[in-house]
Coordinates of N, CA and C in Angstrom, one line a residue:
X1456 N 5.9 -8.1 2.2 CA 6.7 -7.6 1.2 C 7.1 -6.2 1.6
X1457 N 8.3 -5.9 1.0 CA 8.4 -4.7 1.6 C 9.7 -4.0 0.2
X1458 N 9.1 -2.6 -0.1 CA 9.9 -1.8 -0.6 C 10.2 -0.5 -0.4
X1459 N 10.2 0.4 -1.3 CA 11.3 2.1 -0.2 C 11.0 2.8 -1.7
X1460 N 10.9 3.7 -1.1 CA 10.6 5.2 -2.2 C 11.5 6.0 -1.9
X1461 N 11.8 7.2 -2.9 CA 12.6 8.4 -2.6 C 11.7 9.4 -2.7
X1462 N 11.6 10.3 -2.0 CA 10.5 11.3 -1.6 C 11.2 12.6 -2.7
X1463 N 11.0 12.8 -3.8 CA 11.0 13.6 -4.2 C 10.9 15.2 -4.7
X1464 N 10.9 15.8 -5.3 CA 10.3 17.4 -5.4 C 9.1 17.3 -5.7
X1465 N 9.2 16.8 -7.0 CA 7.9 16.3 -7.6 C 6.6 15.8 -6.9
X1466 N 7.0 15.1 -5.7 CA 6.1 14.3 -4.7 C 5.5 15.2 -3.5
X1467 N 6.2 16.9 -3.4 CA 5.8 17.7 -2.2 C 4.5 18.4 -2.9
X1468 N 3.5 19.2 -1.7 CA 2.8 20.0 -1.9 C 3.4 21.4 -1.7
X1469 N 2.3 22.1 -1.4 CA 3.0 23.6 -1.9 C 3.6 24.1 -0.8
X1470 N 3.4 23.5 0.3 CA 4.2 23.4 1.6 C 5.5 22.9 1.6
X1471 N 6.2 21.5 0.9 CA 7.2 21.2 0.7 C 7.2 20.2 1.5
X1472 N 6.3 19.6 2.0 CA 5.8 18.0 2.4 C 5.4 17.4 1.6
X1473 N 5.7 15.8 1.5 CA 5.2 14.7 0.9 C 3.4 15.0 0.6
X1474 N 3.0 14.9 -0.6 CA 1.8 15.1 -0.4 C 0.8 13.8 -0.2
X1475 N 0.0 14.0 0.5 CA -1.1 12.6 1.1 C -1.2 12.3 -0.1
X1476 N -2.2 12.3 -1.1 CA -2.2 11.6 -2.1 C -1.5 11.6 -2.9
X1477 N -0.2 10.9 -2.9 CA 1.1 10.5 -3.8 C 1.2 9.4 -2.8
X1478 N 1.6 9.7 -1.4 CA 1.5 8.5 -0.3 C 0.4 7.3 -0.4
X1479 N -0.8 8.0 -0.5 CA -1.9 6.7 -1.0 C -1.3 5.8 -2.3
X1480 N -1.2 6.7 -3.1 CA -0.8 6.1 -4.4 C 0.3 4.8 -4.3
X1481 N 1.4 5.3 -3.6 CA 2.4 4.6 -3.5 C 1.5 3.3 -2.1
X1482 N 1.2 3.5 -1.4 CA 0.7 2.1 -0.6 C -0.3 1.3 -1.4
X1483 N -1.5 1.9 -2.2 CA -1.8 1.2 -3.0 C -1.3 0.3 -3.8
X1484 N -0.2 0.4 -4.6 CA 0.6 -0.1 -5.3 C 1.4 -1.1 -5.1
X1485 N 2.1 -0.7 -3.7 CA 2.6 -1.6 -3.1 C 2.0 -2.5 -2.5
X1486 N 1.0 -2.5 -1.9 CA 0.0 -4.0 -1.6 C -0.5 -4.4 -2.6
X1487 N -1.3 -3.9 -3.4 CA -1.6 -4.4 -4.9 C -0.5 -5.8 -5.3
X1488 N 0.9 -5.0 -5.6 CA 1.9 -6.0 -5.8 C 1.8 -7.1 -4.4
X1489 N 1.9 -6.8 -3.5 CA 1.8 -8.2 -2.4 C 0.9 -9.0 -2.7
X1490 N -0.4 -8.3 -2.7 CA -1.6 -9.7 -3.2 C -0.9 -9.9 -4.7
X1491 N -1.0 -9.5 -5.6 CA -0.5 -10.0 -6.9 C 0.6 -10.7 -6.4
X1492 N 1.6 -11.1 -5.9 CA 2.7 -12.0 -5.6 C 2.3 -13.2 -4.9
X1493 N 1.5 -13.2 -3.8 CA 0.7 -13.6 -3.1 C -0.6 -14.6 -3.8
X1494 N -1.4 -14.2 -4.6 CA -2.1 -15.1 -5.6 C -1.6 -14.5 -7.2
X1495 N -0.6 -15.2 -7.6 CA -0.1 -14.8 -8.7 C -1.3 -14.8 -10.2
X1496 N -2.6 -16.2 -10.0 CA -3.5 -16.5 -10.8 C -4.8 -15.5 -10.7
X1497 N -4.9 -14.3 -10.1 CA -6.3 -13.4 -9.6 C -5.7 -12.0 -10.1
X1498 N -6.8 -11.2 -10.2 CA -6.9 -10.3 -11.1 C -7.2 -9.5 -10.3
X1499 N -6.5 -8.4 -9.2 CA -7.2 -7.6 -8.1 C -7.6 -5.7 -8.8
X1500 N -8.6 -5.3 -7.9 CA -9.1 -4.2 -8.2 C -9.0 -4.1 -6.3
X1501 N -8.8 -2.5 -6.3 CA -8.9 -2.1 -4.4 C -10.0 -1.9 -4.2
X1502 N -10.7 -2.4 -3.5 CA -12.3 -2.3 -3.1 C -12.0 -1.6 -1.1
X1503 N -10.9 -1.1 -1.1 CA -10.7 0.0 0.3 C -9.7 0.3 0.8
X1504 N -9.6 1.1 1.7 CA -8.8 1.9 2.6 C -9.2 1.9 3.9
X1505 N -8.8 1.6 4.7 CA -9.1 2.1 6.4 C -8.9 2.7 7.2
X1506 N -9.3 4.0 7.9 CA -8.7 4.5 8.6 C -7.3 5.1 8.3
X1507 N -7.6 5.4 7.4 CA -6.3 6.9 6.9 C -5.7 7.7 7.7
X1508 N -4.6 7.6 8.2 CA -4.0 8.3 9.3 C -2.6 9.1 9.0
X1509 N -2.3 10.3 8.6 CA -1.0 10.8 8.4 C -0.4 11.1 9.5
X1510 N 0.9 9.7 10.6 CA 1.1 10.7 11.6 C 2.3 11.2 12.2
X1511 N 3.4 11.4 10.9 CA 4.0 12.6 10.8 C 4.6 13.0 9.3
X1512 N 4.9 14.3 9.2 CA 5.2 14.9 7.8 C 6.6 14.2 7.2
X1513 N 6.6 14.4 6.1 CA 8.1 14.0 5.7 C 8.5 15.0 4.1
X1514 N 9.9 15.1 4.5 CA 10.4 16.1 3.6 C 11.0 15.5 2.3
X1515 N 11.5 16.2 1.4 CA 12.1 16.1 0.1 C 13.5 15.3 0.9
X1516 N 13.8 14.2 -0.3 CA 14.9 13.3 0.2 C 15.0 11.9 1.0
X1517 N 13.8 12.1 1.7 CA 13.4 11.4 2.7 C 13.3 9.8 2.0
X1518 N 14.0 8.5 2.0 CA 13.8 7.7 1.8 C 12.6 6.6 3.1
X1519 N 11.3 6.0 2.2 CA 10.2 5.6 3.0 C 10.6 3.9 2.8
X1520 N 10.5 3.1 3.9 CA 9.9 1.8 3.6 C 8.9 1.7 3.4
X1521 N 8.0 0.9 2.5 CA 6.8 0.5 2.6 C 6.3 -0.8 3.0
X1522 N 5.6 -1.3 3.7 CA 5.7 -2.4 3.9 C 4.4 -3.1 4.3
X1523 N 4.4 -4.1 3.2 CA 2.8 -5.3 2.9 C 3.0 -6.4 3.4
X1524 N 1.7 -6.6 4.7 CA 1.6 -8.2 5.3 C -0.1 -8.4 4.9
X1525 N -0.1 -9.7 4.5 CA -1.6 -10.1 4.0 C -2.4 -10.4 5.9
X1526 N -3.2 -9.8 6.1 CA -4.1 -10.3 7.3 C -4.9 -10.7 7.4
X1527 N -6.2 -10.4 6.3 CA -6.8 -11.2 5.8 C -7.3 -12.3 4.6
X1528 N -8.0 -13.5 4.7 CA -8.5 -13.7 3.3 C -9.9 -14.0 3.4
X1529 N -10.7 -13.9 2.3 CA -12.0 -14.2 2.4 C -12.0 -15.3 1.3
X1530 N -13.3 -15.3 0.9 CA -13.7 -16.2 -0.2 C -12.8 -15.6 -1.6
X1531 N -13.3 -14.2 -2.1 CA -12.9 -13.1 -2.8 C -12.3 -12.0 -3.1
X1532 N -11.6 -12.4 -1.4 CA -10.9 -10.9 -1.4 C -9.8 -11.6 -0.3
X1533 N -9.1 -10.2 -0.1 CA -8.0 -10.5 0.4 C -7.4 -8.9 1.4
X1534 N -7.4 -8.8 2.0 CA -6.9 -7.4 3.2 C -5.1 -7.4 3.1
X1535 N -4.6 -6.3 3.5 CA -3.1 -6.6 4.1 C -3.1 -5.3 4.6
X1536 N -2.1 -5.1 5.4 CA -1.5 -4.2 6.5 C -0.3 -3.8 5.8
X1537 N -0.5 -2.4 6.2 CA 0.6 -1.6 5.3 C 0.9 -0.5 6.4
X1538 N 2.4 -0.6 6.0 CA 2.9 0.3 6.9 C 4.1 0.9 6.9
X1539 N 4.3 2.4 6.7 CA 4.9 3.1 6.2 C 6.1 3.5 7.4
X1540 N 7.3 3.3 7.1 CA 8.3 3.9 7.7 C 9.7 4.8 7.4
X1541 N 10.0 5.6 8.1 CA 11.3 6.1 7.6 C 12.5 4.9 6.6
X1542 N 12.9 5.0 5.6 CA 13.6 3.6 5.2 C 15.1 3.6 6.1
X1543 N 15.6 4.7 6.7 CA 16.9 4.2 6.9 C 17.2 4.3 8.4
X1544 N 16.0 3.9 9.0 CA 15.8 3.5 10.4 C 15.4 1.8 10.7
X1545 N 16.0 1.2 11.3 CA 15.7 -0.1 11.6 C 14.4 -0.2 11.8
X1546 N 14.1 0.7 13.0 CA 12.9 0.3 14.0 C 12.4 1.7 13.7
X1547 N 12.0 2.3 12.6 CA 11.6 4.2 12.1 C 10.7 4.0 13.1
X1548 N 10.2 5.0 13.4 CA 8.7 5.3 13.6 C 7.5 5.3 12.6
X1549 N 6.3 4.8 12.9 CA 5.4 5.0 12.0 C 5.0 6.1 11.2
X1550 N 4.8 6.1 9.7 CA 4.6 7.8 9.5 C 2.9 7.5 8.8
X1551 N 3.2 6.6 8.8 CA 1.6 6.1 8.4 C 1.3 4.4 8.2
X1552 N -0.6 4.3 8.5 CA -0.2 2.8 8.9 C -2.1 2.8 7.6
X1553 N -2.2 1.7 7.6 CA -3.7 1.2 7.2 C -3.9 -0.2 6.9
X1554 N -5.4 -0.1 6.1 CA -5.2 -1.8 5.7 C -6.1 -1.6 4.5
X1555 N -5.7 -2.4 3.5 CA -6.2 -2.1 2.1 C -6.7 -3.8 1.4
X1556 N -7.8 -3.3 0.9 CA -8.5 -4.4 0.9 C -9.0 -4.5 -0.7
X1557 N -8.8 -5.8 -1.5 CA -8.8 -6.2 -2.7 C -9.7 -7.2 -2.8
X1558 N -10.0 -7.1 -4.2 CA -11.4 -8.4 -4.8 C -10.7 -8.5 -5.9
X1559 N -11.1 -9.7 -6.2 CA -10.6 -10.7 -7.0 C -11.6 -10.6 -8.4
X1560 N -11.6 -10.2 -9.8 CA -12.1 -9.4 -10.5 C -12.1 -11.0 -11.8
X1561 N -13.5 -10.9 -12.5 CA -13.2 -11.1 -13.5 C -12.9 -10.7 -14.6
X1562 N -12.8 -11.1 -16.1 CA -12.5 -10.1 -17.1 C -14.2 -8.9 -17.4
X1563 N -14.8 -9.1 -16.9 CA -16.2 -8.6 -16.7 C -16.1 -7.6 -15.6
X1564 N -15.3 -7.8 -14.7 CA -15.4 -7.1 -13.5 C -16.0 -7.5 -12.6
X1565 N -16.4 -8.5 -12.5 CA -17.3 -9.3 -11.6 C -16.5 -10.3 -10.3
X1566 N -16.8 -9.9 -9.3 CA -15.8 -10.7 -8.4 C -16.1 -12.5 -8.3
X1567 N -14.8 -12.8 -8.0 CA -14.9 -14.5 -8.2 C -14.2 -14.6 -6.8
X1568 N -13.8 -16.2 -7.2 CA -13.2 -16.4 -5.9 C -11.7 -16.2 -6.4
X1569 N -10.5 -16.2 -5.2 CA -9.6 -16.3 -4.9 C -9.5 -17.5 -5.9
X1570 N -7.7 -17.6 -6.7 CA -7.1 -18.5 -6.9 C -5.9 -18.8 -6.5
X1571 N -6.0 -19.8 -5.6 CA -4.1 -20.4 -5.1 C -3.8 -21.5 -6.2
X1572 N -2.2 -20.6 -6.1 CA -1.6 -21.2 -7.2 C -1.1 -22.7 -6.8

């Protein structure tokens, strides 16, 4: 799955770069939505992050792709690869990459298994 942000004022630190945790925010959400699309019947909570890498800055204006592939599945859970690019480059360069990893929740909190729809 893949969608695009507009990097806004609001989104810079006091430097006037995108700030890292706005960027987390936004890749969490956006794989969030992949697994939620992906098992439309499961109830996910993010149980990680991998290897957090910012590797390069981006300014106000800057439109980002974001973009969700599922890599793994378990019993309970489910991983995907996420991966951030300039949006108005075919082939951008990476500005950041990870892999974020979900469990499948019951109304308790308690992890279950996976449901395919």
């Amino acid at each position: 799955m893949k969608t695009h942000r507009l990097v806004l004022p609001e989104d810079l630190n006091q430097f006037g770069f995108l700030f890292g945790g706005r960027l987390l925010s936004w890749v969490d959400e956006a794989s969030w939505i992949a697994a939620s699309l992906d098992y439309p019947n499961c109830q996910f909570v993010t149980i990680g992050m991998e290897a957090v890498s910012f590797k390069h800055s981006v300014r106000e204006g800057t439109i980002l792709a974001i973009e969700s592939e599922r890599v793994r599945e378990g019993r309970t859970s489910a991983t995907y690869q996420v991966k951030v690019t300039r949006g108005r480059e075919s082939e951008g360069a990476v500005i950041f990459s990870t892999h974020v990893s979900f469990v499948n929740v019951d109304d308790d909190g308690q992890k279950q298994a996976l449901k395919h729809s």
